[in-house]
Coordinates of C-alpha atoms and ligand atoms in Angstrom, one line a residue:
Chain W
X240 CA 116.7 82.2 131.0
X241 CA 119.5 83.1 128.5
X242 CA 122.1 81.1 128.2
X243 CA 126.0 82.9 129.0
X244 CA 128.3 84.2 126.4
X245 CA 131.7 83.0 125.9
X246 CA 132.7 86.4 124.9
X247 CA 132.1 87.4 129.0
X248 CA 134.0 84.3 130.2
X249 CA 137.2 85.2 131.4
X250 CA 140.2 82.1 131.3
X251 CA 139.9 78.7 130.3
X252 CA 136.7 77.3 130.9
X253 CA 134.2 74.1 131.0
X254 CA 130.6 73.8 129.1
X255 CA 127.7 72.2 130.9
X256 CA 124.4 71.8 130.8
X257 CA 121.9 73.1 134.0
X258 CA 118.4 71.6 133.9
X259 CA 116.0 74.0 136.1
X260 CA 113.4 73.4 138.1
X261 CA 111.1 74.9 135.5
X262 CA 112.0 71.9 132.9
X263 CA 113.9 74.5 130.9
X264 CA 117.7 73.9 130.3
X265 CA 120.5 76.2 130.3
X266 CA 124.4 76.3 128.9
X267 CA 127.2 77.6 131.6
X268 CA 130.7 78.0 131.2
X269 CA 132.7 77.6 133.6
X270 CA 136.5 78.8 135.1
X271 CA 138.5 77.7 137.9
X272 CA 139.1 81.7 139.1
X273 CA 138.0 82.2 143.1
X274 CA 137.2 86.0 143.7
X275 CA 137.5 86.1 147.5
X276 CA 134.0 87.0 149.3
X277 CA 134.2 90.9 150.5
X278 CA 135.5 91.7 153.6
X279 CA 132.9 92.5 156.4
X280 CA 130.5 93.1 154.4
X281 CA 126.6 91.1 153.4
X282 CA 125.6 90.0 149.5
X283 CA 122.0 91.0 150.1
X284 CA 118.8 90.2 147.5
X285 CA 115.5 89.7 147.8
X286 CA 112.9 88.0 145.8
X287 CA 109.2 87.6 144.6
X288 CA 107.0 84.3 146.0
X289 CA 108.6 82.6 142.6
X290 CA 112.8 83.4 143.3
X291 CA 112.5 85.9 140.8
X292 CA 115.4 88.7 142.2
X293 CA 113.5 91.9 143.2
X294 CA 116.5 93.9 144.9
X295 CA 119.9 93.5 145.3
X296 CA 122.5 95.5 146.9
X297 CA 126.0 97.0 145.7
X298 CA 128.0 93.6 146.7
X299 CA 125.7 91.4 145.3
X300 CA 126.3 93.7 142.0
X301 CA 129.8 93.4 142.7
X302 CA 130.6 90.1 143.0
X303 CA 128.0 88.5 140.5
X304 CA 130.0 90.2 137.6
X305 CA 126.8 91.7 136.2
X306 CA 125.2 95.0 136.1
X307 CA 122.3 95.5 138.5
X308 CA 119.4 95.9 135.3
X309 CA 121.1 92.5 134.3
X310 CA 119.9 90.6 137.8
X311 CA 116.3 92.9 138.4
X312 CA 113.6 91.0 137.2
X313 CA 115.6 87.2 136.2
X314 CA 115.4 83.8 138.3
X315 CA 118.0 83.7 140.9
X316 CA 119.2 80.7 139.6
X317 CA 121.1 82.9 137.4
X318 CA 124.0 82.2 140.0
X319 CA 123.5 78.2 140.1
X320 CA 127.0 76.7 139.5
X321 CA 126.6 72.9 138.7
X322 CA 129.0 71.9 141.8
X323 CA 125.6 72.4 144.0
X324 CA 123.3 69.3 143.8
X325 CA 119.5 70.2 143.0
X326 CA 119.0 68.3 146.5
X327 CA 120.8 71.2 147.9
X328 CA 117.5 73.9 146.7
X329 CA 115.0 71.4 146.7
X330 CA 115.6 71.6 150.9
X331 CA 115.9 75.5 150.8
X332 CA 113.0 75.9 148.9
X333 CA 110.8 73.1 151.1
X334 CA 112.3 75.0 154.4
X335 CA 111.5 78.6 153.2
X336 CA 108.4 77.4 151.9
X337 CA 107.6 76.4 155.4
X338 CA 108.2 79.9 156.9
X339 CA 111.2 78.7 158.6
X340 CA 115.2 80.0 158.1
X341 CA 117.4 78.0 155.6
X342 CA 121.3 77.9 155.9
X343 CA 123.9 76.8 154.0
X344 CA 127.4 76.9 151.8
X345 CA 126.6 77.9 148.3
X346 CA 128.8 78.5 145.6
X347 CA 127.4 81.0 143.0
X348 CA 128.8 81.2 139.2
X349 CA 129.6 84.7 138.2
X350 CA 129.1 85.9 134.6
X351 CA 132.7 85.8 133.6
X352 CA 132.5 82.1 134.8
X353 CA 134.3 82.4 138.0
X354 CA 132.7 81.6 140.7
X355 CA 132.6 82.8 144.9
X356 CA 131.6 80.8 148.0
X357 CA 129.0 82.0 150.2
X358 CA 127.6 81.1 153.9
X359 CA 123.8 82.0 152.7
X360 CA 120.7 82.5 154.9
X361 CA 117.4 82.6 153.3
X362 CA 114.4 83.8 154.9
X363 CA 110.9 84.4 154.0
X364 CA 109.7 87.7 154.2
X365 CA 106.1 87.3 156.4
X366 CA 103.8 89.9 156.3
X367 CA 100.1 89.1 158.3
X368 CA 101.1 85.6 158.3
X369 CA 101.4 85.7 154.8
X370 CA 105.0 85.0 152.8
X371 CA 105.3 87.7 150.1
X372 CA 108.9 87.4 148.8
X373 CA 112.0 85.8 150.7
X374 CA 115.3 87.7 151.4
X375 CA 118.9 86.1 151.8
X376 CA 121.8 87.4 152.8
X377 CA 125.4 85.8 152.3
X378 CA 128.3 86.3 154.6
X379 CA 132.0 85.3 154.2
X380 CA 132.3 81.2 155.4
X381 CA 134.7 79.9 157.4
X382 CA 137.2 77.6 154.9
X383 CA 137.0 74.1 156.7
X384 CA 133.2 74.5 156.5
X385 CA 133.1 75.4 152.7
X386 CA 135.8 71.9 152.5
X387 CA 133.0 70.0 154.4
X388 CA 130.3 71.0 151.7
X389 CA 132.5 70.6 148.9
X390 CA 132.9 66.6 150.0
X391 CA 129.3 66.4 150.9
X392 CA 128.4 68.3 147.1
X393 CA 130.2 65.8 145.1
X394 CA 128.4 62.4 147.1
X395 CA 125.6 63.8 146.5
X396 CA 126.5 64.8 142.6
X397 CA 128.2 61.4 142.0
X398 CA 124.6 59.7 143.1
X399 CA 122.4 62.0 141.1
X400 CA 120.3 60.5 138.6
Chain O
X355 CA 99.1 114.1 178.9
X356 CA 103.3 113.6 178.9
X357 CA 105.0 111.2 177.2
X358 CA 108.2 109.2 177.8
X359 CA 111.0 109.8 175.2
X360 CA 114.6 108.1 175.4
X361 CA 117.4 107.4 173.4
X362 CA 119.3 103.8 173.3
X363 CA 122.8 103.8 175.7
X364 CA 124.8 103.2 172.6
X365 CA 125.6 107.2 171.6
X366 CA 128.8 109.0 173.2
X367 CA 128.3 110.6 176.6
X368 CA 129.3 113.8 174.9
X369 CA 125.5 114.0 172.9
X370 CA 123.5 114.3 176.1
X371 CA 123.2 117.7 175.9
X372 CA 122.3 117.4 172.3
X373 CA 119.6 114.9 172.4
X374 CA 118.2 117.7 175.7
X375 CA 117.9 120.5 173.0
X376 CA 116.8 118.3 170.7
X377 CA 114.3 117.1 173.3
X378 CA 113.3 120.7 173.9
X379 CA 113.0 121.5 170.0
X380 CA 110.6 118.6 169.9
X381 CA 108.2 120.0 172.3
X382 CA 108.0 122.6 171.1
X383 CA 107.4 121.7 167.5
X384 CA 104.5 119.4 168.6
X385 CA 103.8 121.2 171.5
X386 CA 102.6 118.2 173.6
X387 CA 104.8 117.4 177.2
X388 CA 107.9 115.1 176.6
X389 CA 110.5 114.0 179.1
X390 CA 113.4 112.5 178.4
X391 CA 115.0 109.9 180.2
X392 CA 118.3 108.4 179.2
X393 CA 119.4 105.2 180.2
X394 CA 122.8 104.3 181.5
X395 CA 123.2 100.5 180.0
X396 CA 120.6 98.4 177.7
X397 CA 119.6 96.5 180.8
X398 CA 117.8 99.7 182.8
X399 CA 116.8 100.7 179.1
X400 CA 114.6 97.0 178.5
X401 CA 113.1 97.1 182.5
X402 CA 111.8 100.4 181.7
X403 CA 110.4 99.0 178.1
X404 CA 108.9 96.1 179.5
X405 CA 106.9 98.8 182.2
X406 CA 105.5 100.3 179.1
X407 CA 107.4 103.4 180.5
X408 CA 108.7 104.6 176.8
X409 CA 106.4 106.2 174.1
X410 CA 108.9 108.0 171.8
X411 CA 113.2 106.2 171.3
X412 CA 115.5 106.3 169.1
X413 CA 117.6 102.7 169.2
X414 CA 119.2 100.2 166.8
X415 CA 117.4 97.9 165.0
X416 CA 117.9 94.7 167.5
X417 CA 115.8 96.7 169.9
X418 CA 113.6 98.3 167.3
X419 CA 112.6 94.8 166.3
X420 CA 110.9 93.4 169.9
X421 CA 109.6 96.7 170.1
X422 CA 107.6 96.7 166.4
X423 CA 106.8 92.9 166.6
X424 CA 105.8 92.7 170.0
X425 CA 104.6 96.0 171.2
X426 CA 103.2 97.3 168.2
X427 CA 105.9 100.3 167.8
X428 CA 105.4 102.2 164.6
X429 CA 108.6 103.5 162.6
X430 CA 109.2 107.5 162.3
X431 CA 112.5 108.3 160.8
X432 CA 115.9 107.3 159.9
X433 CA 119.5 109.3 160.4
X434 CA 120.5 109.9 156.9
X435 CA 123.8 109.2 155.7
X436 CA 125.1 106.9 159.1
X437 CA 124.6 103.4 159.5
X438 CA 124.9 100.5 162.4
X439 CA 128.9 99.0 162.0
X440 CA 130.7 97.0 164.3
X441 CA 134.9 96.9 164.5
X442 CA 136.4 93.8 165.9
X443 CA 139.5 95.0 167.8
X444 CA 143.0 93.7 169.2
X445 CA 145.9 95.1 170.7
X446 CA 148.2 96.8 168.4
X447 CA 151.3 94.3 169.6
X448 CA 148.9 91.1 169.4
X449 CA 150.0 88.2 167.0
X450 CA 146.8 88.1 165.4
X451 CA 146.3 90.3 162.2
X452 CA 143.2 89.0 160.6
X453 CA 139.9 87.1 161.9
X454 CA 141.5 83.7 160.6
X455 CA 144.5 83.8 163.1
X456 CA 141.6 83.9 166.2
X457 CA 141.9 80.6 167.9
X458 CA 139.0 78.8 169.9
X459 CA 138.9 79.8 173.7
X460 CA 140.0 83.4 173.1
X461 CA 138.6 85.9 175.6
X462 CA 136.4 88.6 174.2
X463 CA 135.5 91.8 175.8
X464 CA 132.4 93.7 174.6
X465 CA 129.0 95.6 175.5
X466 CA 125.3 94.6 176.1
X467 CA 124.9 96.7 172.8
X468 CA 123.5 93.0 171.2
X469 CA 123.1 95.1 167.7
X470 CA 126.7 95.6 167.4
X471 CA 127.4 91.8 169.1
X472 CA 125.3 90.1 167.0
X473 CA 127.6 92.1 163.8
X474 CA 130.7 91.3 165.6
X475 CA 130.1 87.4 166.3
X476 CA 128.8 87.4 162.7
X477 CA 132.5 88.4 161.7
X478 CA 134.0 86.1 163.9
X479 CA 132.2 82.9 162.0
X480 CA 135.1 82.8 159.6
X481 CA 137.4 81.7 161.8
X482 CA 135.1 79.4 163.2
X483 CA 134.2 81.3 166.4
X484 CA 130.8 81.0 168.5
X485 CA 129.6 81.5 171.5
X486 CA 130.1 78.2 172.9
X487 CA 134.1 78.3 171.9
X488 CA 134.4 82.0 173.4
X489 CA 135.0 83.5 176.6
X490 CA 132.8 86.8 176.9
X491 CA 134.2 89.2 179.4
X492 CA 131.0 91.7 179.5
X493 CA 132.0 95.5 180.4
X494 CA 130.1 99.0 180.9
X495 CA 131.0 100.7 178.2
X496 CA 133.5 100.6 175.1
X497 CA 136.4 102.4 177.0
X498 CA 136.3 99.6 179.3
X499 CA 136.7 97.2 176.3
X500 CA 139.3 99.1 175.2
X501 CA 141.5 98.9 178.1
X502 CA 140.6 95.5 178.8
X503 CA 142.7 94.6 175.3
X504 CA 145.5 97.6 176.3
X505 CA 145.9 95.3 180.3
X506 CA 145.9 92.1 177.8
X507 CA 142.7 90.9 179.9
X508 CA 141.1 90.0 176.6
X509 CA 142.5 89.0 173.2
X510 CA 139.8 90.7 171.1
X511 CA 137.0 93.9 171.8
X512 CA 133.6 94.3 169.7
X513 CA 133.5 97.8 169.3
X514 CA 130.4 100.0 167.9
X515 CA 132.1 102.1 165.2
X516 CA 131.1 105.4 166.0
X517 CA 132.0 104.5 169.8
X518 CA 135.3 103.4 168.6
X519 CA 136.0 106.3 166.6
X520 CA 135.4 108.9 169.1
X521 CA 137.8 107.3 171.6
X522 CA 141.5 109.1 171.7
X523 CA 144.3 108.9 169.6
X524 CA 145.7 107.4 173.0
X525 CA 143.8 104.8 173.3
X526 CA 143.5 104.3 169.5
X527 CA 147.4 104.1 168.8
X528 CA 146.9 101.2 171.3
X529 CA 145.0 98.9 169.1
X530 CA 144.5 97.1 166.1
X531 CA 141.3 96.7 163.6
X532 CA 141.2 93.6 162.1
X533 CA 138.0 94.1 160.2
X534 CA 135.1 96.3 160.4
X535 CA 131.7 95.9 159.0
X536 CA 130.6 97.5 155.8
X537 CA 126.7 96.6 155.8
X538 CA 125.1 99.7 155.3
X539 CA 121.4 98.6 155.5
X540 CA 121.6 98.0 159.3
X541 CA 120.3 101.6 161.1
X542 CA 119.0 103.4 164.2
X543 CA 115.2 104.1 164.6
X544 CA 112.8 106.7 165.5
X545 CA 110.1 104.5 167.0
X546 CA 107.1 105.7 168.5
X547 CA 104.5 103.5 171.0
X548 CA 100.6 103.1 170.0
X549 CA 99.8 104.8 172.4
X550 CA 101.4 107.9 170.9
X551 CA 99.4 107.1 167.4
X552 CA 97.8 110.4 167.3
X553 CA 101.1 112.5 166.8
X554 CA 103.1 110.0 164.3
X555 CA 102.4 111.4 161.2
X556 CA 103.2 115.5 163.1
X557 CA 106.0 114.0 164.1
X558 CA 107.3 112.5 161.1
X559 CA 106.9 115.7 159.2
X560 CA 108.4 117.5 161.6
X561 CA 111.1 114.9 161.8
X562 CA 112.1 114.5 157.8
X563 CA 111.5 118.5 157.3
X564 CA 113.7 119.6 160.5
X565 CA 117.1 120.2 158.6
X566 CA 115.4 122.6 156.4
X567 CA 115.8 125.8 158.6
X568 CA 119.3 126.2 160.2
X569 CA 118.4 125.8 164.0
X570 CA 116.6 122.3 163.2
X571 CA 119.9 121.8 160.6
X572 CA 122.3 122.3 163.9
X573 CA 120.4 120.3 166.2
X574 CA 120.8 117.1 163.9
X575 CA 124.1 117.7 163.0
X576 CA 124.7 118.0 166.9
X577 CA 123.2 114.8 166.6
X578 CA 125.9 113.4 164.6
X579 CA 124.2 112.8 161.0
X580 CA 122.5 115.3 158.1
X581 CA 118.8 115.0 158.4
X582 CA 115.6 112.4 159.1
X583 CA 114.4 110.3 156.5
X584 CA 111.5 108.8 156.6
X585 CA 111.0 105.7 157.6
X586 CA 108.4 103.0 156.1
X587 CA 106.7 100.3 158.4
X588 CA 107.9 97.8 155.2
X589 CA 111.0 99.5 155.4
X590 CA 111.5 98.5 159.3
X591 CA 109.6 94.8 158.8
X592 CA 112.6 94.0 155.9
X593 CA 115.6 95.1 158.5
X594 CA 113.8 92.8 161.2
X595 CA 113.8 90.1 158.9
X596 CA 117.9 90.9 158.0
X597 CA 118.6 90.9 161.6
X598 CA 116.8 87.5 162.0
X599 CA 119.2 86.0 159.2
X600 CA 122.4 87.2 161.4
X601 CA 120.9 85.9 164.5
Ligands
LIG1534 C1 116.0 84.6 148.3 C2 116.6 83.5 147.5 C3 118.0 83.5 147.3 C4 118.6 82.5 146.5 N1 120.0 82.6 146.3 C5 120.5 81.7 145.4 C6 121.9 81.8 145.1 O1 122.6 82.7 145.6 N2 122.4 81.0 144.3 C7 121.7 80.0 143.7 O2 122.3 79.2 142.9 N3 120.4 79.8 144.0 C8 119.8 80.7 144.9 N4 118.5 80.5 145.2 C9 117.7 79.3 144.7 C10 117.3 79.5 143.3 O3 116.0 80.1 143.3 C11 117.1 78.2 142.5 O4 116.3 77.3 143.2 C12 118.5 77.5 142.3 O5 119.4 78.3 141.7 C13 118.4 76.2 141.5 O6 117.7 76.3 140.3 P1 116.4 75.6 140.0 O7 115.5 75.7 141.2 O8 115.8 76.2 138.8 O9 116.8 74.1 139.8 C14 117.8 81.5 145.9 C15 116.5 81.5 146.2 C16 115.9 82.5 147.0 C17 114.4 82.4 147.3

């Protein structure tokens, strides 16, 4: 996956380095600018069997920062901010992968570096008791909860490898 | 043979006639026997599912769902241009003025329509609301709910949004919105039963080309939306699976 342009970043921001699942590495940069998850609405995508984003829908567009051709077709770890532990997927993946519902507070880095807290669902999409792409849908979390995950995030960051 | 068409309690008492016409168009169209029976509440609506007594609806997607994974239902149509959106309401002199300022143990007054519930509790979650911190004051219909906030009996109504546009200006100048859903991929359904297999695919041409001549045109816009579109069985499988990630 490419890496992000400091030409999109928008305010001061922070370099690190993101090592993915697939062994690959990528650089992020990263602000301290909230944008504030939309009003009653759902950030909706869906995926192939391999996370790789299939659809999205207009808020998902909207709050990511990019353009919808940008997303189509790229891992969805194109959102991973570095304040969520690996630990963190590694139990959505084994849950989904076990045809069962995974919930959770994720924070997702936009492409201008800022980045938006999410209540997330994913869900795999079963079709004659085969899964053949998963779904997830993001609705605004309440603000103690997305305090609780922040403390539980760093832990489990501080004790990383 | 006759078959058994109704139409989920969740459209405003002033489309019965329409959905009779549109009811009578159908027949016609197909020409097979239909009769249409409407339901006065959800409740009456399920008995008369679970008697296999319904071979042709229209509903929302929570019932579509049990319907098309249980019963075998196969998708039809879809009204263009409307979708499924819940308000959440107080009264227009409450303190609150956003979700946040709900409190636990507030007293909610709402439907058995459990499509626009399940919308409404979702948008309740950011103040840290659930079923087992709320009171539920259950009522018959969404005027009820309405004057339930107006006679402060309940600090907040879930409201369907076409139900809660379509009361008066009355009522309305009475109460506040404090948020209303903007999902857009949540719609009603035109389901049919196996047993009806024989006439989906007449009835889904019928269906998506009815707004081409001007009487079908009037009948749908009587109906409250443009036209039919269809409606794929992937199509209906991925908005079961969106409703199970809000359950
Ligand atoms: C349907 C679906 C939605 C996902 N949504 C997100 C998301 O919003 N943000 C995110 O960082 N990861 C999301 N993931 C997880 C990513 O696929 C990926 O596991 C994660 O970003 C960590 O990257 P890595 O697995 O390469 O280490 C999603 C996965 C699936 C299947």
């Amino acid at each position: 996956m490419a890496d992000m342009k400091k030409q999109d970043i928008v305010g001061d921001f922070k370099e690190y380095t993101l090592s993915l699942y697939d062994g690959s590495e990528k650089t992020v940069y990263v602000t301290e600018v909230e944008t504030p998850f939309p009003e009653g609405k759902l950030i909706v995508s869906r995926t192939d069997t391999s996370g790789v984003i299939t659809h999205c829908n207009d808020a998902f567009v909207f709050m990511s920062g990019y353009q919808e051709d940008e997303l189509i077709g790229q891992p969805h770890s194109i959102l991973r901010h570095p304040d969520i532990p690996k630990a963190a997927f590694k139990d959505a993946w084994d849950t989904i992968n076990n045809k069962q519902k995974w919930n959770g507070y994720i924070k997702n880095l936009r492409k201008d570096g800022g980045f938006y807290w999410t209540f997330a669902t994913i869900i795999p999409n079963i079709r004659n008791g085969e899964i053949v792409g998963y779904a997830s849908v993001r609705r605004k979390p309440a603000m103690n909860k997305v305090e609780q995950a922040k403390a539980l995030y760093q832990k489990m960051l501080a004790e990383e490898p | 043979m006759k078959y058994n068409f109704t139409v989920s309690p969740d459209f405003p008492p002033e489309r019965i006639a329409s959905w009779y016409i549109f009811n009578t168009w159908l027949q016609k169209k197909l020409d097979i026997a239909v009769h249409l029976e409407l339901h006065n509440n959800f409740k009456e609506l399920q008995a008369s599912i679970d008697n296999d007594a319904v071979d042709i609806i229209y509903t929302n997607p929570f019932e579509a769902a049990g319907l098309v994974r249980d019963k075998g239902f196969m998708p039809v149509a879809t009204p263009q241009g409307i979708s499924d959106e819940a308000v959440i309401v107080v009264a227009a002199d409450s303190d609150v003025d956003k979700v946040e300022d709900l409190k636990p143990g507030v007293k909610v007054a709402l439907t058995d329509d459990q499509d626009v519930n399940m919308i409404s509790m979702m948008m309740l979650e950011p103040a840290e609301l659930n079923k087992d911190n709320i009171e539920l004051s259950n009522q018959d219909n969404y005027v009820l709910v309405a004057k339930q906030l107006m006679n402060k009996k309940a600090d907040v109504g879930f409201f369907y949004k076409a139900a809660y546009d379509e009361l008066s200006g009355m009522i309305k100048s009475q109460l506040k919105p404090l948020v209303t859903s903007e999902i857009s991929v949540i719609k009603h359904m035109f389901l049919v039963s196996p047993r009806f297999k024989e006439h989906h695919a007449a009835l889904q041409e019928a269906l998506v080309t009815m707004s081409d001549d001007d009487k079908g045109k009037q009948i749908v816009t009587d109906l409250g939306f443009e036209a039919w579109d269809k409606q794929t069985q992937e199509e209906t499988e991925f908005m079961i699976d969106l409703m199970d990630t809000l359950k």
